[in-house]
């Protein structure tokens, strides 16, 4: 629980605050951009919620925070907000919330599907979310983009009887995975589900393309809010920046309209504009 005595000095006065345990994962700024902003290496409350909708989003951010660094001194019914997760992005795709410190606050996603639901990367294994996912039909498949964001995938797999999918070069992070991707791909996992190789950030990093519309990108790329463009981080490239640039360029061969990253802002653009963004980014990386 956040400690009022550890408030970061940038917080404006009021019920909501961020304390000094914040790891600057960006989750709160994605969920409640009207309330939270970034200062140096931390988030802070730039404006207290001005509407009930803003307040609800701030409480969602409080619950999603991986380190419990957001506090609220009001008498809000936080338990009621727990029922909001997973949050719909565009049917049938949801953001799970409850980001895990094991993945440095990485985002995870849920796809509701008549042939069996999918989890992409892993949130915290917490009772409110587990109950909601069970009510939505459970989890049949867990796609893991790479080793950094597996978090509590094993617990989810054991609880729901899910099959985990991961590339062999990332297998040491989830050695009991039921499906191991071999070679260079891409791999059709099920109708409408294509695993796309995106090595660079890590050796076996993969993205998941769903219905040629939603691309779950792990730590390969995300959206830069201020610059309003797709971006990738050389500072957080653990394997090969050259390979990451090459695999970035290869994404121009695929059709998609959503980028849903593990770290960074999600974005929805027309497919042609998305392709142009990918080509621009790939060229800037070399």
Short mmCIF file of C-alpha atoms in Angstrom, two decimals, residues 41-215:
data_model
loop_
_atom_site.label_atom_id
_atom_site.label_comp_id
_atom_site.label_asym_id
_atom_site.label_seq_id
_atom_site.Cartn_x
_atom_site.Cartn_y
_atom_site.Cartn_z
CA UNK A 41 12.05 8.58 -13.04
CA UNK A 42 8.63 8.50 -11.41
CA UNK A 43 4.96 9.07 -12.06
CA UNK A 44 3.03 11.68 -10.10
CA UNK A 45 -0.47 13.07 -9.78
CA UNK A 46 -0.58 16.09 -12.07
CA UNK A 47 -4.30 16.79 -11.47
CA UNK A 48 -6.80 15.34 -9.05
CA UNK A 49 -9.71 13.62 -10.85
CA UNK A 50 -12.14 16.21 -12.19
CA UNK A 51 -15.02 13.84 -12.94
CA UNK A 52 -16.38 10.51 -11.76
CA UNK A 53 -14.96 8.90 -14.90
CA UNK A 54 -11.50 10.30 -14.15
CA UNK A 55 -11.77 9.09 -10.56
CA UNK A 56 -12.75 5.60 -11.73
CA UNK A 57 -9.73 5.52 -14.04
CA UNK A 58 -7.45 6.68 -11.24
CA UNK A 59 -8.71 3.82 -9.06
CA UNK A 60 -8.14 1.39 -11.92
CA UNK A 61 -4.57 2.70 -12.15
CA UNK A 62 -4.18 2.21 -8.40
CA UNK A 63 -5.16 -1.46 -8.80
CA UNK A 64 -3.00 -1.99 -11.88
CA UNK A 65 0.14 -0.49 -10.30
CA UNK A 66 2.65 -3.34 -9.93
CA UNK A 67 4.35 -1.89 -6.86
CA UNK A 68 1.36 -0.51 -4.96
CA UNK A 69 2.79 2.99 -5.31
CA UNK A 70 -0.52 4.82 -5.83
CA UNK A 71 -2.55 5.84 -2.81
CA UNK A 72 -6.03 7.27 -2.29
CA UNK A 73 -7.17 8.90 0.95
CA UNK A 74 -10.83 9.02 -0.11
CA UNK A 75 -13.58 6.61 0.90
CA UNK A 76 -13.96 5.08 -2.57
CA UNK A 77 -15.20 1.51 -2.96
CA UNK A 78 -12.05 0.03 -4.45
CA UNK A 79 -13.51 -3.49 -4.36
CA UNK A 80 -16.19 -2.44 -6.85
CA UNK A 81 -13.50 -1.22 -9.25
CA UNK A 82 -11.81 -4.64 -9.10
CA UNK A 83 -14.73 -5.92 -11.16
CA UNK A 84 -13.75 -3.59 -14.02
CA UNK A 85 -10.83 -5.81 -15.03
CA UNK A 86 -10.13 -6.99 -17.61
CA UNK A 87 -10.84 -3.69 -19.40
CA UNK A 88 -12.17 -3.96 -22.93
CA UNK A 89 -9.94 -2.41 -25.61
CA UNK A 90 -12.02 -3.49 -28.58
CA UNK A 91 -14.06 -6.67 -28.48
CA UNK A 92 -12.92 -9.37 -28.09
CA UNK A 93 -9.59 -7.97 -26.80
CA UNK A 94 -9.05 -6.80 -23.21
CA UNK A 95 -6.30 -5.34 -21.05
CA UNK A 96 -5.85 -7.46 -17.92
CA UNK A 97 -4.60 -4.86 -15.44
CA UNK A 98 -2.89 -6.02 -12.24
CA UNK A 99 0.53 -5.51 -13.84
CA UNK A 100 3.24 -7.61 -12.24
CA UNK A 101 6.52 -6.35 -10.74
CA UNK A 102 8.05 -9.60 -12.06
CA UNK A 103 7.75 -8.14 -15.56
CA UNK A 104 8.61 -4.59 -14.47
CA UNK A 105 4.97 -3.60 -14.78
CA UNK A 106 4.44 -5.04 -18.26
CA UNK A 107 0.95 -5.10 -19.75
CA UNK A 108 -0.87 -8.34 -20.46
CA UNK A 109 -3.93 -8.97 -22.58
CA UNK A 110 -6.90 -11.33 -22.85
CA UNK A 111 -8.75 -12.46 -25.97
CA UNK A 112 -12.22 -13.92 -25.55
CA UNK A 113 -12.64 -16.60 -28.20
CA UNK A 114 -15.34 -19.25 -28.77
CA UNK A 115 -12.71 -21.95 -29.35
CA UNK A 116 -10.88 -21.10 -26.12
CA UNK A 117 -9.67 -17.85 -24.57
CA UNK A 118 -6.11 -16.53 -24.84
CA UNK A 119 -3.83 -14.73 -22.39
CA UNK A 120 -0.93 -12.78 -23.87
CA UNK A 121 1.90 -12.45 -21.35
CA UNK A 122 1.00 -12.56 -17.68
CA UNK A 123 -0.44 -10.24 -15.05
CA UNK A 124 -0.30 -10.88 -11.31
CA UNK A 125 -2.13 -14.00 -10.20
CA UNK A 126 -4.65 -12.29 -7.93
CA UNK A 127 -8.04 -13.58 -6.83
CA UNK A 128 -10.27 -10.79 -8.25
CA UNK A 129 -8.77 -11.14 -11.73
CA UNK A 130 -8.72 -14.95 -11.64
CA UNK A 131 -12.42 -14.97 -10.75
CA UNK A 132 -13.28 -12.56 -13.57
CA UNK A 133 -11.30 -14.56 -16.13
CA UNK A 134 -13.02 -17.73 -14.95
CA UNK A 135 -16.40 -16.03 -15.40
CA UNK A 136 -15.38 -15.13 -18.96
CA UNK A 137 -14.62 -18.77 -19.76
CA UNK A 138 -11.14 -19.32 -18.36
CA UNK A 139 -7.88 -19.48 -20.32
CA UNK A 140 -7.08 -22.18 -22.86
CA UNK A 141 -3.85 -20.70 -24.27
CA UNK A 142 -1.10 -18.47 -22.88
CA UNK A 143 1.13 -16.83 -25.48
CA UNK A 144 4.40 -15.58 -24.02
CA UNK A 145 6.21 -13.03 -26.17
CA UNK A 146 9.56 -13.48 -24.40
CA UNK A 147 11.32 -14.28 -21.14
CA UNK A 148 10.90 -10.89 -19.43
CA UNK A 149 7.11 -10.93 -19.24
CA UNK A 150 6.19 -14.47 -18.14
CA UNK A 151 5.42 -13.27 -14.56
CA UNK A 152 2.80 -15.67 -13.10
CA UNK A 153 2.14 -17.60 -16.33
CA UNK A 154 2.83 -20.94 -14.67
CA UNK A 155 0.25 -20.28 -11.95
CA UNK A 156 -2.37 -19.31 -14.52
CA UNK A 157 -1.56 -22.42 -16.59
CA UNK A 158 -1.85 -24.70 -13.57
CA UNK A 159 -5.09 -23.09 -12.41
CA UNK A 160 -6.88 -23.07 -15.78
CA UNK A 161 -5.19 -26.05 -17.44
CA UNK A 162 -3.81 -23.74 -20.14
CA UNK A 163 -1.16 -24.56 -22.70
CA UNK A 164 1.74 -22.10 -22.70
CA UNK A 165 3.36 -21.12 -26.00
CA UNK A 166 6.90 -19.74 -26.14
CA UNK A 167 9.92 -19.81 -28.46
CA UNK A 168 12.66 -22.30 -27.65
CA UNK A 169 15.20 -19.50 -27.21
CA UNK A 170 13.05 -18.17 -24.34
CA UNK A 171 12.23 -21.57 -22.85
CA UNK A 172 14.55 -21.28 -19.84
CA UNK A 173 12.07 -18.75 -18.43
CA UNK A 174 9.18 -21.23 -18.65
CA UNK A 175 10.71 -24.70 -18.96
CA UNK A 176 7.40 -26.49 -18.54
CA UNK A 177 5.75 -24.76 -21.50
CA UNK A 178 3.45 -27.07 -23.41
CA UNK A 179 4.08 -25.65 -26.92
CA UNK A 180 7.60 -24.70 -28.02
CA UNK A 181 8.08 -22.70 -31.21
CA UNK A 182 11.05 -23.90 -33.26
CA UNK A 183 13.10 -22.14 -35.90
CA UNK A 184 12.42 -18.87 -37.67
CA UNK A 185 8.62 -18.89 -38.12
CA UNK A 186 6.08 -17.46 -38.59
CA UNK A 187 3.81 -20.09 -37.01
CA UNK A 188 0.04 -20.45 -37.41
CA UNK A 189 -1.12 -21.41 -33.94
CA UNK A 190 -4.86 -21.57 -34.68
CA UNK A 191 -7.19 -19.97 -37.23
CA UNK A 192 -6.65 -16.21 -36.95
CA UNK A 193 -3.63 -16.54 -34.64
CA UNK A 194 -0.14 -16.09 -36.11
CA UNK A 195 3.09 -16.02 -34.08
CA UNK A 196 5.54 -13.64 -35.77
CA UNK A 197 9.29 -13.80 -35.04
CA UNK A 198 10.61 -10.46 -33.76
CA UNK A 199 14.12 -11.24 -32.44
CA UNK A 200 16.22 -8.40 -31.09
CA UNK A 201 15.05 -7.38 -27.65
CA UNK A 202 15.72 -11.00 -26.77
CA UNK A 203 16.86 -13.83 -29.03
CA UNK A 204 13.53 -15.63 -29.28
CA UNK A 205 11.14 -12.70 -28.94
CA UNK A 206 7.87 -13.16 -30.83
CA UNK A 207 4.76 -11.08 -31.44
CA UNK A 208 1.23 -12.42 -31.82
CA UNK A 209 -0.97 -11.28 -34.70
CA UNK A 210 -4.69 -11.84 -34.21
CA UNK A 211 -7.21 -11.58 -37.05
CA UNK A 212 -4.76 -9.41 -39.05
CA UNK A 213 -5.92 -6.58 -36.81
CA UNK A 214 -4.31 -6.80 -33.37
CA UNK A 215 -0.53 -7.11 -32.96
#
